[in-house]
XYZ file of C-alpha atoms in Angstrom:
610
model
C 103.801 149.234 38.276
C 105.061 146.109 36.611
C 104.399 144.106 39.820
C 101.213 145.481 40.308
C 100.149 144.123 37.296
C 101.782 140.877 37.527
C 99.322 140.775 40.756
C 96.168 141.598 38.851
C 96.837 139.346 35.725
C 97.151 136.331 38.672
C 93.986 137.431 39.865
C 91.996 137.119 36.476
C 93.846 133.767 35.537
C 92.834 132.643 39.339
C 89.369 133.512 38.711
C 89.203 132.421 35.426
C 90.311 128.819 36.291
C 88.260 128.879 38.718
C 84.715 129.573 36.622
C 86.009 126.710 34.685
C 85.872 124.402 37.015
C 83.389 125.354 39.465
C 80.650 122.870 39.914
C 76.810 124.716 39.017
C 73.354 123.628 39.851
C 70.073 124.728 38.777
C 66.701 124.394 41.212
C 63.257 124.729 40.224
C 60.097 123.594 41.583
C 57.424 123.610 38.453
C 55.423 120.506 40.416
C 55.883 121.407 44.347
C 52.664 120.885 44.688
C 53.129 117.181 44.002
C 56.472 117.257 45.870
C 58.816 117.739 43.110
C 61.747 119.419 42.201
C 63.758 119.831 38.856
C 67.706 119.900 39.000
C 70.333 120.270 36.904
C 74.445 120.243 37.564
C 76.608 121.355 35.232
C 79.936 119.856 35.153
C 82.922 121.997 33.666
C 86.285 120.568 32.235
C 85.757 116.858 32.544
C 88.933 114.779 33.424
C 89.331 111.861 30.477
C 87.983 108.701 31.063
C 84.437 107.211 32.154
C 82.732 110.533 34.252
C 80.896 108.807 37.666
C 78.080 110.647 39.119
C 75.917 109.463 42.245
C 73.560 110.343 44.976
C 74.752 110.314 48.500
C 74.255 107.395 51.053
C 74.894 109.011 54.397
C 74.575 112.883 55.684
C 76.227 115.190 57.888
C 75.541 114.562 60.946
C 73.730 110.918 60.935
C 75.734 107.987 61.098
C 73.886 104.782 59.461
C 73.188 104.928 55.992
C 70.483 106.256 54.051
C 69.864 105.483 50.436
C 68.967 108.708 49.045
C 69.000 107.563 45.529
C 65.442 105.893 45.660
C 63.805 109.537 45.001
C 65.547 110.353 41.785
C 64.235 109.342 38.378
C 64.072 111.293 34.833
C 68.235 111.022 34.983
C 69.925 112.472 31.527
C 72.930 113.638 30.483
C 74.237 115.732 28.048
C 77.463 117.252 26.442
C 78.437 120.751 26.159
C 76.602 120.689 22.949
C 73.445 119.250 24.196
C 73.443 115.820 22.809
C 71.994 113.427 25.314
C 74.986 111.090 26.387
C 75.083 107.244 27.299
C 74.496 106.534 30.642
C 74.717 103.449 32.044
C 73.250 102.933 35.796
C 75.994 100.774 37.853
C 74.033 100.916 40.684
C 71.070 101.985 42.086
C 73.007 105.529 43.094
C 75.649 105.744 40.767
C 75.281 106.799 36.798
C 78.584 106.116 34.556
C 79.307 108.278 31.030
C 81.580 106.327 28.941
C 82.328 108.900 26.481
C 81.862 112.429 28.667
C 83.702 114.959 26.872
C 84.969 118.263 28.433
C 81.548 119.344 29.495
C 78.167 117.366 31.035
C 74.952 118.391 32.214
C 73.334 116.052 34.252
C 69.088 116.576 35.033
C 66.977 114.839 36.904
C 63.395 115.080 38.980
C 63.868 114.624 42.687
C 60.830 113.107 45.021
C 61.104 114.555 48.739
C 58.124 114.954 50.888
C 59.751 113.932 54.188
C 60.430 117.128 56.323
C 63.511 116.356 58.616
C 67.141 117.265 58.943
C 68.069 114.485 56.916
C 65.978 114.167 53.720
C 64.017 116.771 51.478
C 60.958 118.089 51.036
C 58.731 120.118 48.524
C 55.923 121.433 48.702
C 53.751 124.822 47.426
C 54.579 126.093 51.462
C 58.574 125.715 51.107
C 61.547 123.686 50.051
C 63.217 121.951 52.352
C 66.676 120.599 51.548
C 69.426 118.569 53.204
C 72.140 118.602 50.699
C 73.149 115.071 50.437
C 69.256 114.219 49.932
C 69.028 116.452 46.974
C 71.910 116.812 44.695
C 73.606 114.541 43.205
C 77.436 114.891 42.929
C 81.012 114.320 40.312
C 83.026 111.312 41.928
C 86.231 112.646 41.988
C 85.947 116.010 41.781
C 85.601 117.094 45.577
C 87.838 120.122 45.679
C 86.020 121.905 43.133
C 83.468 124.913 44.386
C 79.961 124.716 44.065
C 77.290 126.886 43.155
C 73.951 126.753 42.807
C 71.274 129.019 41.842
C 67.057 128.899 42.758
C 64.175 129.785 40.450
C 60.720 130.300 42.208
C 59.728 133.315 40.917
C 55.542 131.748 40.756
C 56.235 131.049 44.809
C 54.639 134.025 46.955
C 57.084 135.414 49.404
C 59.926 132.586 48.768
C 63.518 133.542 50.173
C 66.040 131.706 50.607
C 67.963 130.819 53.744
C 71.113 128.768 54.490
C 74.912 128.890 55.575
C 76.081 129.425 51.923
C 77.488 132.814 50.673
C 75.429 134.708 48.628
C 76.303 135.555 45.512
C 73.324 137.709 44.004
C 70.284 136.579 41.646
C 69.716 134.019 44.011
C 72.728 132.056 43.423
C 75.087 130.415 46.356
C 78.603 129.553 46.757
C 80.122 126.570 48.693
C 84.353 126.326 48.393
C 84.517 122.811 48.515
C 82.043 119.681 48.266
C 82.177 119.196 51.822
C 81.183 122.669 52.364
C 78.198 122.347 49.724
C 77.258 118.632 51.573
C 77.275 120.085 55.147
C 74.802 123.539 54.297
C 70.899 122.542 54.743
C 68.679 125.069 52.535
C 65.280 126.085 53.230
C 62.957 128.539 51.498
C 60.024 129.524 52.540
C 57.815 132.678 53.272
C 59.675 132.285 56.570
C 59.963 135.443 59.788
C 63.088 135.885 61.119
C 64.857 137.351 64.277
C 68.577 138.401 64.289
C 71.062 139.275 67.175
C 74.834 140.295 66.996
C 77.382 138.376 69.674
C 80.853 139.818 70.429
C 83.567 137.117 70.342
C 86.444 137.197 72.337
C 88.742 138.862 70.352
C 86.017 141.660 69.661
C 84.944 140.657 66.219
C 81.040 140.813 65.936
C 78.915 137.664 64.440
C 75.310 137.696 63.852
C 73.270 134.218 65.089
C 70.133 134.326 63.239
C 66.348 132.266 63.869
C 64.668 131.695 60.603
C 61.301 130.144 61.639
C 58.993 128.713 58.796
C 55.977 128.312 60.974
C 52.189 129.588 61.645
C 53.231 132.476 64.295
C 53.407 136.330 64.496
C 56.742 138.192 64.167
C 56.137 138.877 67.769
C 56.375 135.136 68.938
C 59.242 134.897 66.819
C 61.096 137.870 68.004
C 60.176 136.899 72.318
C 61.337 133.313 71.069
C 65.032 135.257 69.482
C 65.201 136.264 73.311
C 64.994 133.144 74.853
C 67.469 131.599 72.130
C 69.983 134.829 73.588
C 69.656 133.601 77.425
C 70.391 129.658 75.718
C 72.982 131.204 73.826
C 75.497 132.953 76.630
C 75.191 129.788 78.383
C 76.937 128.161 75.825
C 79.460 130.619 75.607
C 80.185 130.883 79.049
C 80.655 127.172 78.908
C 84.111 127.071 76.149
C 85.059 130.964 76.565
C 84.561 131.924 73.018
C 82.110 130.925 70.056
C 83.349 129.866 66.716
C 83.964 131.706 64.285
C 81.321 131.359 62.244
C 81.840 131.698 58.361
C 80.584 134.586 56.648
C 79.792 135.435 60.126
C 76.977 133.649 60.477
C 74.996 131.231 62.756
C 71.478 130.303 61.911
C 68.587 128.443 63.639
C 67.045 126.917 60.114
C 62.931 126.378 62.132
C 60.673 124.255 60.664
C 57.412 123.583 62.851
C 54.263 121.536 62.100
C 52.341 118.629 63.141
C 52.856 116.536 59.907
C 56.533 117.056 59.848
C 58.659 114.257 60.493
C 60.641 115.855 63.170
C 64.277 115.712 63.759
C 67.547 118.656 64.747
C 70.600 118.008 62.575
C 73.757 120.097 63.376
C 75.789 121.932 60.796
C 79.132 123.926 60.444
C 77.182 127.392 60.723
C 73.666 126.580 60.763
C 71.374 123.390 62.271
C 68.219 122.031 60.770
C 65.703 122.378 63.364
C 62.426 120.332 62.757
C 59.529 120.022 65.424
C 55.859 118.620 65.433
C 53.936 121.086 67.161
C 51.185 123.800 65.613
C 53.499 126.627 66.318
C 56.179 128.113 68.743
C 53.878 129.917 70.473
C 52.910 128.071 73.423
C 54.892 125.069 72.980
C 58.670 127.558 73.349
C 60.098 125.708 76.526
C 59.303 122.432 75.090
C 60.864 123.110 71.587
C 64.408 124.395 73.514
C 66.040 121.394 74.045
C 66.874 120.241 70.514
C 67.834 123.869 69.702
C 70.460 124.069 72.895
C 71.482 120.079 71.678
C 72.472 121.500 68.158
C 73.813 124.518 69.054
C 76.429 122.823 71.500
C 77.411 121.199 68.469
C 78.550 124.549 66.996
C 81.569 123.458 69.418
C 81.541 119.668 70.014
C 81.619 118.114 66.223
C 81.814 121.006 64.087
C 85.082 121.819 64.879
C 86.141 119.997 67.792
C 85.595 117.057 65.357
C 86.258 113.258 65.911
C 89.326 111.692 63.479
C 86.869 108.794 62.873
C 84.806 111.800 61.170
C 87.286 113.816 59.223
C 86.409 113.656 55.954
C 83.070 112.618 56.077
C 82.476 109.347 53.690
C 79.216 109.895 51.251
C 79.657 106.678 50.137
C 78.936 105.112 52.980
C 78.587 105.512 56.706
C 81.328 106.477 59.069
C 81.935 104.239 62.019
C 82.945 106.024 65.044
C 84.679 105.312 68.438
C 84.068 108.785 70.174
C 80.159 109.099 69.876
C 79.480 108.705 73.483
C 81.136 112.613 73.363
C 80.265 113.612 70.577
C 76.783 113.285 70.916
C 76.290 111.970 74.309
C 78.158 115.142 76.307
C 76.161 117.445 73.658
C 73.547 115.599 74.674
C 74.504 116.138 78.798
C 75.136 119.992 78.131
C 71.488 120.582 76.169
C 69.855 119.947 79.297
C 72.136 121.534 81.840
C 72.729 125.021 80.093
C 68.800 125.178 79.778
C 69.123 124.673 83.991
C 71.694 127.105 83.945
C 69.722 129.740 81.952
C 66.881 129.149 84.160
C 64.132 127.333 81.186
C 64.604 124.764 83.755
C 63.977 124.145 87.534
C 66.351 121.934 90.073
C 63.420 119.132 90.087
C 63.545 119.108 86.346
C 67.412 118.553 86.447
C 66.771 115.706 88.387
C 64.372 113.788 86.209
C 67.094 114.428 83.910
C 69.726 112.908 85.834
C 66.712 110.009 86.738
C 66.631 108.915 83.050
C 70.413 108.768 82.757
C 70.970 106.955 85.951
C 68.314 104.213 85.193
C 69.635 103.996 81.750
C 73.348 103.263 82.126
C 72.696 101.030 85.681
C 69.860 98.976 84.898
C 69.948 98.354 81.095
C 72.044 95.384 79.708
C 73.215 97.413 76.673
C 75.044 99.380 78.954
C 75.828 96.628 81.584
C 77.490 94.387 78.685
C 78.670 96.795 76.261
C 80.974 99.942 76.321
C 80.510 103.232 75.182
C 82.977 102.991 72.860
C 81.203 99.861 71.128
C 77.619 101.505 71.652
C 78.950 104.559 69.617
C 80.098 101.850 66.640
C 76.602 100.313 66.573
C 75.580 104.086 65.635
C 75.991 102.421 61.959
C 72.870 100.354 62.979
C 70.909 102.554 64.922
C 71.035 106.083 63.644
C 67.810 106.386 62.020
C 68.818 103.644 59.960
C 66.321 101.424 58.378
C 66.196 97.496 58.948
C 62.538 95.504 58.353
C 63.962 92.794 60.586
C 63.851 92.679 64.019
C 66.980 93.032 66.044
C 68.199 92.195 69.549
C 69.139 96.081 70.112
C 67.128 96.078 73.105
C 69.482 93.776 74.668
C 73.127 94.974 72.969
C 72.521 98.357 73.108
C 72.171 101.636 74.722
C 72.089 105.144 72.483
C 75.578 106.802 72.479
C 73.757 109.997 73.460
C 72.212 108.297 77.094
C 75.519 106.626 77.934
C 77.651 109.669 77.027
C 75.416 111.969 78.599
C 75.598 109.248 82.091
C 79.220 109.190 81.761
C 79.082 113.280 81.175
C 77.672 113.029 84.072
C 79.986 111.015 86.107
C 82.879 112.872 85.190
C 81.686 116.458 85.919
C 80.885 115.460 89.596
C 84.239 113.592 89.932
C 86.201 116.635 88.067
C 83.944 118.904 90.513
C 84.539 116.901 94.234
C 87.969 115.203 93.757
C 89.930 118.165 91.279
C 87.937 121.161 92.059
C 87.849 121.266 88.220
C 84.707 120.921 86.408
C 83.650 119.189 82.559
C 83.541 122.728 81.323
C 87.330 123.016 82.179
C 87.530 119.687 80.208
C 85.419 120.937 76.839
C 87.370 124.239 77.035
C 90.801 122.054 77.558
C 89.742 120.337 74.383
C 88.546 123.213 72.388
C 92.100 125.007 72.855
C 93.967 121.612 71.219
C 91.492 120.159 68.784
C 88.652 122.072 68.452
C 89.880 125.644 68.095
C 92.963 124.328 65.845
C 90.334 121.721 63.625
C 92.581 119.027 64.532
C 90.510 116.445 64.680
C 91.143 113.896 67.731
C 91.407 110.399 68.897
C 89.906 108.775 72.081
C 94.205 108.793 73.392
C 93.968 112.107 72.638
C 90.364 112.699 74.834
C 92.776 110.634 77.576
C 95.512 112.643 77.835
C 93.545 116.080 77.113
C 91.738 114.774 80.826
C 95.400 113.811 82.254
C 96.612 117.392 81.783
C 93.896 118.648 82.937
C 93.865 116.957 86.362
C 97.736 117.107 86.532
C 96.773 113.066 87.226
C 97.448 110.652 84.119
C 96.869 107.614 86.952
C 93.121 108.757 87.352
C 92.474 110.133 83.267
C 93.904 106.055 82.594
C 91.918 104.498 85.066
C 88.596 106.395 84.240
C 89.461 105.572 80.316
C 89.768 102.334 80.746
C 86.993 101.326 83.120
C 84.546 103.528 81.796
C 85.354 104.381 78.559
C 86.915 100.976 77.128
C 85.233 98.925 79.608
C 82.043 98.314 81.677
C 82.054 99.467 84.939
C 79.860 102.253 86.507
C 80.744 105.438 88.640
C 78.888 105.338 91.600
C 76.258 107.799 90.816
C 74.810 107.401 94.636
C 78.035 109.000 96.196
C 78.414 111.269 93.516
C 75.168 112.890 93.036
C 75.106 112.953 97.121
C 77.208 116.131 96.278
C 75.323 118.295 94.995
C 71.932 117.039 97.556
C 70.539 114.591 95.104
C 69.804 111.262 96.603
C 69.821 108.133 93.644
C 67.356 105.524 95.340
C 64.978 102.349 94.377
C 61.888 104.125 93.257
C 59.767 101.120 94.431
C 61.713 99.173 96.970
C 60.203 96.147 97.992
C 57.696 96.220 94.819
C 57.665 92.998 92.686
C 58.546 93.013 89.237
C 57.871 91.210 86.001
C 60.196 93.418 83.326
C 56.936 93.174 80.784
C 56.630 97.231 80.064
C 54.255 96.836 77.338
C 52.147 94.568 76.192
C 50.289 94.681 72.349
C 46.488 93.999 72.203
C 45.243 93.054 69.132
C 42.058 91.271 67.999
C 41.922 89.279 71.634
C 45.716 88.197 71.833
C 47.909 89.769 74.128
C 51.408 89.655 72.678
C 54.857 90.042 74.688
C 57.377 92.194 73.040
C 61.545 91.731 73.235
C 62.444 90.551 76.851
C 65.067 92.325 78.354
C 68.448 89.936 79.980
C 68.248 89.654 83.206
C 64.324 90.090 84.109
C 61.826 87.761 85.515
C 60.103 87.418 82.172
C 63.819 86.868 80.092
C 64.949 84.523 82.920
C 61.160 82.400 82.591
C 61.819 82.082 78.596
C 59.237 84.686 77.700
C 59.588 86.318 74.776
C 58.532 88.722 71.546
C 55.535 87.332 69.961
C 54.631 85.155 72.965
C 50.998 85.371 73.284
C 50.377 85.703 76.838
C 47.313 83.318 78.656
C 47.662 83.806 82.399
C 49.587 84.200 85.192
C 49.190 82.567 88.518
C 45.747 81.343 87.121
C 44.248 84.805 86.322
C 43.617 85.713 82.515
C 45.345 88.865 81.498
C 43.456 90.845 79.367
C 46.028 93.810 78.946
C 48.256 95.984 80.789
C 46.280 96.873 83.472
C 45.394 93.451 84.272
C 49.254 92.656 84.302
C 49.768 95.312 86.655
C 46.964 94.716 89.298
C 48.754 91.029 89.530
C 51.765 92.211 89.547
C 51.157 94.444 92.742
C 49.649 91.978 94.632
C 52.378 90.002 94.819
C 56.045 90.576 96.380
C 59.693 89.688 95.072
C 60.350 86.005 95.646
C 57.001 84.928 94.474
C 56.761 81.961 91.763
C 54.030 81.629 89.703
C 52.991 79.984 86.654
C 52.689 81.698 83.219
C 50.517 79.965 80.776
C 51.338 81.615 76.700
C 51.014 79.878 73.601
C 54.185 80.057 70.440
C 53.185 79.746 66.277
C 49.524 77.734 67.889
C 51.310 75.577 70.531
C 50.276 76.086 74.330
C 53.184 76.191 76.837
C 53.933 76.741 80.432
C 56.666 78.164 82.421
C 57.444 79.275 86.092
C 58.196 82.972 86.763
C 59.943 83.957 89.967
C 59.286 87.577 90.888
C 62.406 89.973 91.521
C 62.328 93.312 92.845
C 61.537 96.568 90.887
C 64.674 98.108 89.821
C 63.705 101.082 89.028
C 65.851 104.290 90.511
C 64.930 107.709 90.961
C 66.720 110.918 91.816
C 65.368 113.195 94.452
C 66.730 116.547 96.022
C 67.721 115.573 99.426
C 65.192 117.942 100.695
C 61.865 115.925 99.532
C 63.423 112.804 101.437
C 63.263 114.982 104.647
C 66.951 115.013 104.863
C 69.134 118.288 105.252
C 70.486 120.001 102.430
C 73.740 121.302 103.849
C 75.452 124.208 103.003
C 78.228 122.570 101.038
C 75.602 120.523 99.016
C 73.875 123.625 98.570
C 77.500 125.569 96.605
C 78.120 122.780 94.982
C 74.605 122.189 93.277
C 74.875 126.305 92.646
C 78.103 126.201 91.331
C 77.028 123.589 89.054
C 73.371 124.392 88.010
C 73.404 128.190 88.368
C 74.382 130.617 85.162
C 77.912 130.641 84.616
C 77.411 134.263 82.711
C 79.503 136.847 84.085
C 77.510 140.199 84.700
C 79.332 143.443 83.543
């Protein structure tokens, strides 16, 4: 009896110690209407000295920084007796309070009328948070719990969803700031469709679609069904989901043409954001960036990057392992759609089309790794520069050059090991994902040596393709599986000017690209193009029409004028290297009956019937 007791009085003093230092918030929107919302925090059992208190500069999920601070104004704070405080601003997102005491309320207005997965938005249709663009936070004081409660009793039909636990009266728990940082929020009038999964050990999870948009419960529900299909295929792919806290998973669905658009992954949930009038009609089209996030779930949740782990609010995290984190998500979102059938063989090869044009024929990928075009992330993730850059040239997006080297390695793992990538992601699930160890790019090496039983080909794959430059050859490779990778217009002269601007008259170049006729003549952005071989070009069209009547070889003289001054140059004509893929079939060639089981075995459902 004595012990028993002993047990309970530890449980009060736990849960008394922790009320006093549990983080709370406060949410109301009195001004939605004009894209406004009212916070408070309330911070418990100050440490001594100066109290710092800032808004986030990165989020979940994004990797270049955002400065979230710009939208907050009306910033007080207060003591546990409700005397306003001094508060001096160090910075344009941090707040310091000299003299704190053991209790502080901060309040502020925040602005948000930017509907994405990374920022916030208000108005009298929903609230729409992403938690680093909304509250501020305690420097310091990252282990504590959060909570936060919502008032919007004058909103018709407002509930809430999000990852959070809830804790009744509309109030939500986080353990940890992490937690609280990586749980998007909306509320809305939204519909909602749930189904239950069975994990491998037998435990039952529920994956729910919360859709704020202007459709029937009926779209919403057929819409649940296709998300099911999606769904196995990503199971069948690592053997087992997550397991989900609370367990939960939910599809957070924000449609509408004004929205800014965007899907952001989370640790049980992803903020989905698209641009169309509805779901209904547009559902096949919408399905990529839900099977994209979802793989995530998996591949940066929990099987997580070390160049992640913790996530850094003050600042962005640079990362060496983006070309898997993103770019094999990015490989899988398209293939498990083939594999559950939302997508045909001829689709699959546009797919593998973009990829192979990408990584062979641009020079961010032809001069740069994927190891340095996932540290450039910093740069090119959404962030925001006024100045023009040279990224065309330096750079292609972690997610193309991952997905291409994705790519690569399934077909190798599939004709040389008779192994495939999902043997690889479920290799690395088992030892870093599963565990939450999170992982180095030695430890992505020798995950692929074990695999193979071959440490000489996981080395030499690393470091020519991974640390270095070179390029599978996609040709042999995607010969496999019948796909033939050829010149889309062989013999077809060539200029490298995609697209030109015309504006008021003048017909302005944009950023030449290394390596093409138009780079190699000294043409370049804001060159205001005359003629070329004596014929005035107007505008694209003109630029192709000459263009096709000549051939590769062919020099000709391009008249353009720089800041007022006329100039000349000589432009030599290459060949169009454009690629396209093509099932072996529509080049009247034979699909044999190997090619034919090894495209099944690759783009066919993996689901096992019962």
């Amino acid at each position: 009896m004595k012990k028993i007791l002993g047990t309970a009085a530890v449980m009060l003093l736990s849960l008394s110690v922790f009320a006093q230092n549990e983080i709370s918030y406060n949410v109301s929107f009195p001004n939605a209407i004009h894209h406004e919302a009212e916070i408070s925090m309330q911070i418990p059992n100050v440490p001594a000295g100066t109290l710092k208190v800032r808004m986030s500069r990165s989020s979940p999920g994004r990797y270049a920084t955002h400065e979230f601070g710009k939208n907050v104004y009306n910033l007080k704070a207060f003591d546990g007796n409700g005397k306003v405080l001094v508060l001096n601003q160090s910075a344009g997102d941090v707040y310091e309070i000299p003299n704190p005491g053991k209790s502080v309320k901060i309040t502020y207005t925040l602005f948000g009328n930017w509907i994405d997965g990374t920022y916030a938005g208000f108005d009298e249709t929903h609230a729409h948070m992403n938690i680093p663009a909304t509250f501020a936070f305690p420097i310091g004081l990252d282990e504590r719990a959060r909570l936060v409660k919502f008032n919007y009793n004058d909103k018709q039909n407002w509930k809430v969803a999000t990852q959070l636990k809830p804790m009744g009266n509309e109030t939500y728990y986080a353990p940890s700031f992490q937690y609280f940082m990586d749980s998007p929020i909306e509320i809305a009038n939204y519909k909602t469709a749930s189904w239950e999964v069975k994990n491998k050990d037998g435990k039952m999870q529920t994956i729910h679609l919360i859709s704020h948009s202007n459709d029937e419960q009926k779209t919403v529900d057929n819409y649940a069904n296709m998300l099911k299909k999606m769904v196995d295929e990503h199971y069948a792919v690592w053997g087992e989901f997550p397991t989900y806290d609370y367990g939960n998973y939910y599809f957070l669905h924000d449609v509408y043409p004004d929205n800014a658009g965007d899907g952001m992954e989370h640790r049980n949930s992803t903020s989905i954001v698209q641009r169309t009038p509805k779901i209904e009609g547009y559902e096949s089209n919408l399905l990529g960036t839900f099977s994209h996030e979802y793989f995530h779930s998996w591949n940066v949740e929990r099987l997580r990057p070390k160049t992640l782990e913790p996530f850094n609010f003050n600042h962005s995290n640079i990362s060496n392992e983006l070309w898997l984190a993103e770019g094999f998500t990015q490989y899988y979102g398209s293939l498990l759609l083939t594999r559950a059938g939302f997508k045909t063989v001829d689709n699959a090869a546009q797919t593998f089309n973009g990829l192979a044009n990408a990584v062979l024929n641009s020079p961010g990928a032809k001069n740069y790794s994927p190891i340095q075009s996932s540290r450039y992330a910093v740069f090119a993730d959404a962030g925001v520069a006024i100045d023009q850059t040279n990224k065309g040239n330096i750079f292609l997006s972690y997610y193309t050059y991952g997905a291409a080297t994705a790519l690569a390695l399934d077909l190798r793992l599939r004709s040389e090991f008779k192994l495939s990538l999902d043997d690889y992601m479920r290799a690395l699930w088992k030892a870093y994902g599963k565990p939450e160890i999170a992982y180095t790019v030695s430890d992505l090496e020798k995950t692929l040596a074990a695999l193979t039983k071959n440490p000489a080909f996981a080395a030499d794959f690393f470091k020519r393709y991974i640390y270095g430059t070179e390029k599978n050859d996609y040709a042999k490779l995607l010969l496999n599986a019948g796909f033939v990778l050829r010149k889309a217009n062989p013999g077809k002269a060539y200029t490298g000017i995609t697209r030109l601007t015309v504006e008021n008259g003048k017909v302005t170049l944009p950023q030449t690209t290394i390596g093409t006729p138009a780079y190699n003549a000294g043409l370049d952005v804001d060159n205001v193009l005359l003629t070329i071989d004596g014929v005035e070009i107007k505008d694209q069209a003109a630029l192709t029409k000459l263009t096709e009547a000549h051939k590769p070889g062919d020099v000709v003289e391009v008249t353009y004028s720089y800041r007022g001054e006329a100039k000349s140059t000589k432009l030599t004509f290459a060949e169009n290297p454009t690629l396209e893929v093509v099932s072996i079939e529509k080049t009247g060639g034979s699909l044999t009956k190997e090619m034919q089981n090894f495209r099944d075995n690759w783009l066919n459902s993996q689901v096992k019937t019962k």
